[in-house]
Amino acid sequence: MTGLHTPFTVHIGTAQAIQHRREATIEQFRAANPQRFTRVPSLPKLPTVAWINEPQEEAAGRDTTRRKEAA
């Protein structure tokens, strides 16, 4: 999971809606229990991309770069 989201929710575009619901829930809890929080809680940033199986062409491009750097 990346940023507390699965690759699937990032891929299909529901991660933003889930993030908003999480923020609302945290804010409701914080408003009801202000003594429990010394600072405003924040969620991790949303990922821009998430892979279950990285495409071969991107993986191959990075592998050759690593090999050149290691040599």
Tab-separated table of N, CA and C in Angstrom:
chain	number	residue	atom	x	y	z
A	1	MET	N	0.838	-1.177	0.000
A	1	MET	CA	0.000	0.000	0.000
A	1	MET	C	0.886	1.244	0.000
A	2	THR	N	0.430	2.209	-0.704
A	2	THR	CA	1.160	3.453	-0.822
A	2	THR	C	0.291	4.593	-0.309
A	3	GLY	N	0.782	5.339	0.656
A	3	GLY	CA	0.002	6.436	1.202
A	3	GLY	C	-1.302	5.974	1.820
A	4	LEU	N	-1.309	4.756	2.333
A	4	LEU	CA	-2.488	4.131	2.933
A	4	LEU	C	-3.570	3.815	1.905
A	5	HIS	N	-3.183	3.670	0.639
A	5	HIS	CA	-4.106	3.292	-0.431
A	5	HIS	C	-3.555	2.080	-1.158
A	6	THR	N	-4.457	1.260	-1.663
A	6	THR	CA	-4.017	0.116	-2.454
A	6	THR	C	-3.712	0.586	-3.874
A	7	PRO	N	-2.901	-0.150	-4.614
A	7	PRO	CA	-2.652	0.221	-6.012
A	7	PRO	C	-3.954	0.298	-6.819
A	8	PHE	N	-4.917	-0.560	-6.503
A	8	PHE	CA	-6.180	-0.567	-7.232
A	8	PHE	C	-6.935	0.749	-7.068
A	9	THR	N	-7.054	1.264	-5.840
A	9	THR	CA	-7.802	2.509	-5.644
A	9	THR	C	-7.100	3.699	-6.292
A	10	VAL	N	-5.782	3.667	-6.324
A	10	VAL	CA	-5.037	4.735	-7.013
A	10	VAL	C	-5.280	4.632	-8.516
A	11	HIS	N	-5.220	3.426	-9.045
A	11	HIS	CA	-5.367	3.194	-10.482
A	11	HIS	C	-6.746	3.595	-10.993
A	12	ILE	N	-7.814	3.241	-10.258
A	12	ILE	CA	-9.166	3.537	-10.749
A	12	ILE	C	-9.635	4.936	-10.364
A	13	GLY	N	-8.846	5.642	-9.550
A	13	GLY	CA	-9.144	7.031	-9.252
A	13	GLY	C	-10.036	7.272	-8.043
A	14	THR	N	-10.244	6.276	-7.196
A	14	THR	CA	-11.082	6.481	-6.014
A	14	THR	C	-10.270	6.898	-4.795
A	15	ALA	N	-8.976	6.954	-4.902
A	15	ALA	CA	-8.124	7.297	-3.762
A	15	ALA	C	-8.422	8.698	-3.241
A	16	GLN	N	-8.712	9.635	-4.112
A	16	GLN	CA	-9.008	11.012	-3.701
A	16	GLN	C	-10.273	11.053	-2.847
A	17	ALA	N	-11.328	10.346	-3.256
A	17	ALA	CA	-12.575	10.321	-2.490
A	17	ALA	C	-12.360	9.654	-1.131
A	18	ILE	N	-11.591	8.588	-1.113
A	18	ILE	CA	-11.283	7.903	0.136
A	18	ILE	C	-10.499	8.834	1.054
A	19	GLN	N	-9.565	9.567	0.490
A	19	GLN	CA	-8.758	10.508	1.273
A	19	GLN	C	-9.649	11.578	1.912
A	20	HIS	N	-10.614	12.090	1.161
A	20	HIS	CA	-11.523	13.110	1.697
A	20	HIS	C	-12.368	12.547	2.839
A	21	ARG	N	-12.854	11.319	2.688
A	21	ARG	CA	-13.636	10.700	3.765
A	21	ARG	C	-12.784	10.493	5.007
A	22	ARG	N	-11.543	10.085	4.822
A	22	ARG	CA	-10.642	9.901	5.965
A	22	ARG	C	-10.389	11.220	6.681
A	23	GLU	N	-10.143	12.275	5.907
A	23	GLU	CA	-9.913	13.595	6.500
A	23	GLU	C	-11.127	14.058	7.300
A	24	ALA	N	-12.334	13.840	6.747
A	24	ALA	CA	-13.556	14.238	7.444
A	24	ALA	C	-13.728	13.455	8.741
A	25	THR	N	-13.442	12.171	8.707
A	25	THR	CA	-13.558	11.333	9.903
A	25	THR	C	-12.573	11.769	10.968
A	26	ILE	N	-11.344	12.030	10.579
A	26	ILE	CA	-10.329	12.483	11.535
A	26	ILE	C	-10.726	13.829	12.131
A	27	GLU	N	-11.231	14.726	11.299
A	27	GLU	CA	-11.635	16.039	11.795
A	27	GLU	C	-12.811	15.933	12.764
A	28	GLN	N	-13.769	15.067	12.483
A	28	GLN	CA	-14.895	14.863	13.395
A	28	GLN	C	-14.406	14.328	14.739
A	29	PHE	N	-13.515	13.379	14.702
A	29	PHE	CA	-12.977	12.813	15.938
A	29	PHE	C	-12.177	13.864	16.706
A	30	ARG	N	-11.395	14.650	15.992
A	30	ARG	CA	-10.590	15.694	16.631
A	30	ARG	C	-11.480	16.752	17.272
A	31	ALA	N	-12.559	17.127	16.604
A	31	ALA	CA	-13.488	18.119	17.147
A	31	ALA	C	-14.201	17.581	18.395
A	32	ALA	N	-14.503	16.297	18.397
A	32	ALA	CA	-15.184	15.695	19.542
A	32	ALA	C	-14.233	15.436	20.703
A	33	ASN	N	-12.939	15.307	20.437
A	33	ASN	CA	-11.942	14.987	21.464
A	33	ASN	C	-10.715	15.880	21.350
A	34	PRO	N	-10.854	17.176	21.496
A	34	PRO	CA	-9.708	18.079	21.280
A	34	PRO	C	-8.560	17.847	22.266
A	35	GLN	N	-8.847	17.331	23.438
A	35	GLN	CA	-7.796	17.100	24.432
A	35	GLN	C	-6.837	15.982	24.020
A	36	ARG	N	-7.222	15.153	23.086
A	36	ARG	CA	-6.366	14.045	22.667
A	36	ARG	C	-5.332	14.442	21.619
A	37	PHE	N	-5.462	15.629	21.055
A	37	PHE	CA	-4.584	16.031	19.957
A	37	PHE	C	-3.750	17.257	20.335
A	38	THR	N	-2.457	17.129	20.227
A	38	THR	CA	-1.571	18.268	20.465
A	38	THR	C	-1.284	19.013	19.168
A	39	ARG	N	-1.577	18.393	18.050
A	39	ARG	CA	-1.405	19.013	16.733
A	39	ARG	C	-2.498	18.484	15.811
A	40	VAL	N	-2.686	19.146	14.687
A	40	VAL	CA	-3.681	18.699	13.710
A	40	VAL	C	-3.107	17.498	12.960
A	41	PRO	N	-3.795	16.361	12.992
A	41	PRO	CA	-3.275	15.187	12.287
A	41	PRO	C	-3.321	15.394	10.775
A	42	SER	N	-2.380	14.771	10.077
A	42	SER	CA	-2.368	14.858	8.615
A	42	SER	C	-2.187	13.465	8.036
A	43	LEU	N	-2.807	13.244	6.908
A	43	LEU	CA	-2.698	11.967	6.213
A	43	LEU	C	-1.510	12.008	5.255
A	44	PRO	N	-0.952	10.856	4.910
A	44	PRO	CA	0.125	10.835	3.914
A	44	PRO	C	-0.373	11.367	2.569
A	45	LYS	N	0.523	11.908	1.792
A	45	LYS	CA	0.172	12.431	0.466
A	45	LYS	C	-0.287	11.291	-0.436
A	46	LEU	N	-1.167	11.639	-1.363
A	46	LEU	CA	-1.643	10.647	-2.319
A	46	LEU	C	-0.539	10.304	-3.315
A	47	PRO	N	-0.373	9.031	-3.620
A	47	PRO	CA	0.617	8.661	-4.636
A	47	PRO	C	0.105	9.034	-6.022
A	48	THR	N	1.014	9.303	-6.931
A	48	THR	CA	0.617	9.625	-8.302
A	48	THR	C	0.487	8.370	-9.153
A	49	VAL	N	1.225	7.329	-8.772
A	49	VAL	CA	1.168	6.072	-9.507
A	49	VAL	C	1.447	4.934	-8.523
A	50	ALA	N	0.823	3.798	-8.788
A	50	ALA	CA	1.057	2.623	-7.950
A	50	ALA	C	1.017	1.388	-8.846
A	51	TRP	N	1.958	0.488	-8.656
A	51	TRP	CA	2.054	-0.700	-9.491
A	51	TRP	C	1.767	-1.953	-8.688
A	52	ILE	N	1.055	-2.876	-9.303
A	52	ILE	CA	0.960	-4.229	-8.770
A	52	ILE	C	2.065	-5.039	-9.450
A	53	ASN	N	2.109	-4.960	-10.765
A	53	ASN	CA	3.187	-5.549	-11.562
A	53	ASN	C	3.690	-4.457	-12.488
A	54	GLU	N	4.900	-3.984	-12.262
A	54	GLU	CA	5.455	-2.905	-13.063
A	54	GLU	C	5.646	-3.358	-14.512
A	55	PRO	N	5.276	-2.516	-15.496
A	55	PRO	CA	5.456	-2.881	-16.904
A	55	PRO	C	6.914	-3.226	-17.211
A	56	GLN	N	7.122	-4.184	-18.073
A	56	GLN	CA	8.459	-4.681	-18.400
A	56	GLN	C	9.368	-3.596	-18.949
A	57	GLU	N	8.871	-2.727	-19.833
A	57	GLU	CA	9.741	-1.723	-20.448
A	57	GLU	C	10.268	-0.731	-19.418
A	58	GLU	N	9.482	-0.364	-18.419
A	58	GLU	CA	9.978	0.547	-17.393
A	58	GLU	C	10.947	-0.157	-16.459
A	59	ALA	N	10.644	-1.379	-16.104
A	59	ALA	CA	11.519	-2.143	-15.216
A	59	ALA	C	12.863	-2.415	-15.903
A	60	ALA	N	12.828	-2.734	-17.190
A	60	ALA	CA	14.065	-3.013	-17.922
A	60	ALA	C	14.929	-1.766	-18.023
A	61	GLY	N	14.318	-0.608	-18.238
A	61	GLY	CA	15.067	0.641	-18.338
A	61	GLY	C	15.788	0.984	-17.055
A	62	ARG	N	15.185	0.737	-15.948
A	62	ARG	CA	15.820	1.019	-14.663
A	62	ARG	C	16.900	-0.003	-14.354
A	63	ASP	N	16.682	-1.252	-14.712
A	63	ASP	CA	17.677	-2.281	-14.424
A	63	ASP	C	18.978	-2.008	-15.158
A	64	THR	N	18.919	-1.586	-16.418
A	64	THR	CA	20.145	-1.305	-17.157
A	64	THR	C	20.862	-0.097	-16.573
A	65	THR	N	20.098	0.883	-16.079
A	65	THR	CA	20.711	2.056	-15.459
A	65	THR	C	21.470	1.641	-14.209
A	66	ARG	N	20.874	0.782	-13.416
A	66	ARG	CA	21.529	0.321	-12.205
A	66	ARG	C	22.798	-0.464	-12.516
A	67	ARG	N	22.723	-1.269	-13.552
A	67	ARG	CA	23.907	-2.058	-13.918
A	67	ARG	C	25.060	-1.149	-14.348
A	68	LYS	N	24.746	-0.088	-15.104
A	68	LYS	CA	25.784	0.834	-15.553
A	68	LYS	C	26.406	1.559	-14.363
A	69	GLU	N	25.548	1.963	-13.389
A	69	GLU	CA	26.063	2.663	-12.228
A	69	GLU	C	26.938	1.753	-11.362
A	70	ALA	N	26.570	0.476	-11.284
A	70	ALA	CA	27.310	-0.462	-10.450
A	70	ALA	C	28.667	-0.798	-11.064
A	71	ALA	N	28.776	-0.721	-12.387
A	71	ALA	CA	30.010	-1.117	-13.075
A	71	ALA	C	31.124	-0.127	-12.917
